[in-house]
Each structure stands twice: as structure tokens, then as C-alpha cells.
GROMACS .gro file of C-alpha atoms in nm:
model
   86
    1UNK     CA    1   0.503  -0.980   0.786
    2UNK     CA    2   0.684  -0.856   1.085
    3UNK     CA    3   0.467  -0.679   1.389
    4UNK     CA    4   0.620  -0.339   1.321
    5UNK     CA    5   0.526  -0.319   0.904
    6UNK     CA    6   0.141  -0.480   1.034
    7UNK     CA    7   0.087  -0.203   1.290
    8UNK     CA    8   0.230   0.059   0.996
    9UNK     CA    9   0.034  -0.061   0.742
   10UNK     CA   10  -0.313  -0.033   0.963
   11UNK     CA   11  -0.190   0.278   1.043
   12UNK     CA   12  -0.170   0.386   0.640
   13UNK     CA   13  -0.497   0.236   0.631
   14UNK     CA   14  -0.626   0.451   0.942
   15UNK     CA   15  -0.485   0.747   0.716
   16UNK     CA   16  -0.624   0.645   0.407
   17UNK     CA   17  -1.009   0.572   0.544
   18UNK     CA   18  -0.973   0.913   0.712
   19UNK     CA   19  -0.918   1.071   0.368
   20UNK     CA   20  -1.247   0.875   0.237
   21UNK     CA   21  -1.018   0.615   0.058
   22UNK     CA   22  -1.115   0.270   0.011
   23UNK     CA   23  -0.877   0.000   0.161
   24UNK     CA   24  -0.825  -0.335   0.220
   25UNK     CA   25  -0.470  -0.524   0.419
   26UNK     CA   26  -0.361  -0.851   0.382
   27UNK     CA   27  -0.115  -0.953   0.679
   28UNK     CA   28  -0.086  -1.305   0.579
   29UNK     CA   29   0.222  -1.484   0.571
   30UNK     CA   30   0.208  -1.560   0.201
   31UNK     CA   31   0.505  -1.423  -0.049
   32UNK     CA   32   0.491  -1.036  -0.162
   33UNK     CA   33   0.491  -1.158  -0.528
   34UNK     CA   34   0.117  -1.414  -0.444
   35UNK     CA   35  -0.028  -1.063  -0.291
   36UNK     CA   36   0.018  -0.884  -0.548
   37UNK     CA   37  -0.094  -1.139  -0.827
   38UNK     CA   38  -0.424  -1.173  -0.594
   39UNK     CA   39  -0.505  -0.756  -0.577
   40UNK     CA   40  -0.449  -0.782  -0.948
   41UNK     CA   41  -0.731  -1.007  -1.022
   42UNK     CA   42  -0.923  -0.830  -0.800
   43UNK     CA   43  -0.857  -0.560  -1.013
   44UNK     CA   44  -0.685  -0.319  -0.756
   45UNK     CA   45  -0.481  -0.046  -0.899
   46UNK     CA   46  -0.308   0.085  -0.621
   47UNK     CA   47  -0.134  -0.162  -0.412
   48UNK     CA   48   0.084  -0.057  -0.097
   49UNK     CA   49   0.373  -0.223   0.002
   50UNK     CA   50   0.529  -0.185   0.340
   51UNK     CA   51   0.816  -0.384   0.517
   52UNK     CA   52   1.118  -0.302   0.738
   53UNK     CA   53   1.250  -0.056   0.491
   54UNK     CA   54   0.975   0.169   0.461
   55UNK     CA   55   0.873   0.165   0.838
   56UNK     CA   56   1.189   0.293   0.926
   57UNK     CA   57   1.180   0.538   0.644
   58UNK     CA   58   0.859   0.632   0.725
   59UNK     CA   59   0.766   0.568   0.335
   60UNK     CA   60   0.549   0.315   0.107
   61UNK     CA   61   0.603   0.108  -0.202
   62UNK     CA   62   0.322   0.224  -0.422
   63UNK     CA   63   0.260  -0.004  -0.659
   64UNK     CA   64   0.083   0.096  -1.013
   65UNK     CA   65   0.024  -0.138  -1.257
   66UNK     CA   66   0.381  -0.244  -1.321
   67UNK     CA   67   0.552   0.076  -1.209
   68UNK     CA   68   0.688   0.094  -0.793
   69UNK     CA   69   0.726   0.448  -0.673
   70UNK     CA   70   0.831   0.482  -0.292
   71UNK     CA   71   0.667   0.763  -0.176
   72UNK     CA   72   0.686   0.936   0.179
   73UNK     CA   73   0.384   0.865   0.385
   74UNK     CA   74   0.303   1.277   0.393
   75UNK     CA   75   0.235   1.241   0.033
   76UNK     CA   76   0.043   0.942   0.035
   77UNK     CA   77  -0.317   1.096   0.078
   78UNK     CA   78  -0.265   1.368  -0.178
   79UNK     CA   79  -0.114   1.098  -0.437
   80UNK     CA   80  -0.445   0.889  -0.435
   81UNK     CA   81  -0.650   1.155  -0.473
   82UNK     CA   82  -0.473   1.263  -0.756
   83UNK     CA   83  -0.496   0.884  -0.902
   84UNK     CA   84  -0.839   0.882  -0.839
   85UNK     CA   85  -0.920   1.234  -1.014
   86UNK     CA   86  -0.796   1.096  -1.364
   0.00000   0.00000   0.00000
């Protein structure tokens, strides 16, 4: 993970514990594909991916089950909330 995506994603985070939404980040240098497998035993259901793509975009990868929606970081807040009302 590349300085720029860690200091976005603690910055999502930032956003997302300001909005009284649990969160956890994992900066390690393991693969993408070994993060996700991990949040999924831990049961996670939203995982958020960020790289070079969506820091310049100013987006995130949100990750549902199986299903990857970008989103734009705006939106992020009021998507979770949403998730976590059903």
C-alpha cells in the first residue's frame, strides 16, 4: 500500500468514526485478495478498498459480500447508514 491510499484510507476512517461507524484498516503489505479473505472470516460486511485509482478519483471500492460498487467518498457516510438500517 502506497503512502498516498494509507493517508486516504485513515482519512475515510476519520470520516466514518465521525459518523459513529465502526472501523478497522489494515495497511499491511499483504495481497488485496488475503485482506479480504481475512475481513470475511471476521465476518465484516462492508469492506473498503482504496488504491491509486480511487485516491485520485476521490472514490472507494465498496465491497459487499461478492458485489464491488465504487462509490464517491461524499456518498460514503450516507451508504453505510443505509446498510446498517436494513
Amino acid at each position: 500500500m502506497n503512502e498516498a491510499a494509507a493517508e486516504y484510507a485513515d482519512a475515510l476512517a476519520a470520516l466514518l468514526k465521525a459518523a459513529d461507524l465502526p472501523v478497522m484498516t489494515d495497511h499491511s503489505n499483504c495481497s488485496v485478495s488475503r485482506k479480504i479473505k481475512r475481513f470475511h472470516q471476521l465476518k465484516i460486511p462492508n469492506i473498503l478498498i482504496v488504491g491509486e485509482k480511487e485516491v485520485n478519483n476521490e472514490q472507494v471500492a465498496l465491497r459487499r459480500g461478492k458485489a464491488v460498487t465504487v462509490i464517491e467518498k461524499s456518498q460514503l457516510v450516507a451508504q453505510l447508514l443505509a446498510f446498517r438500517a436494513l
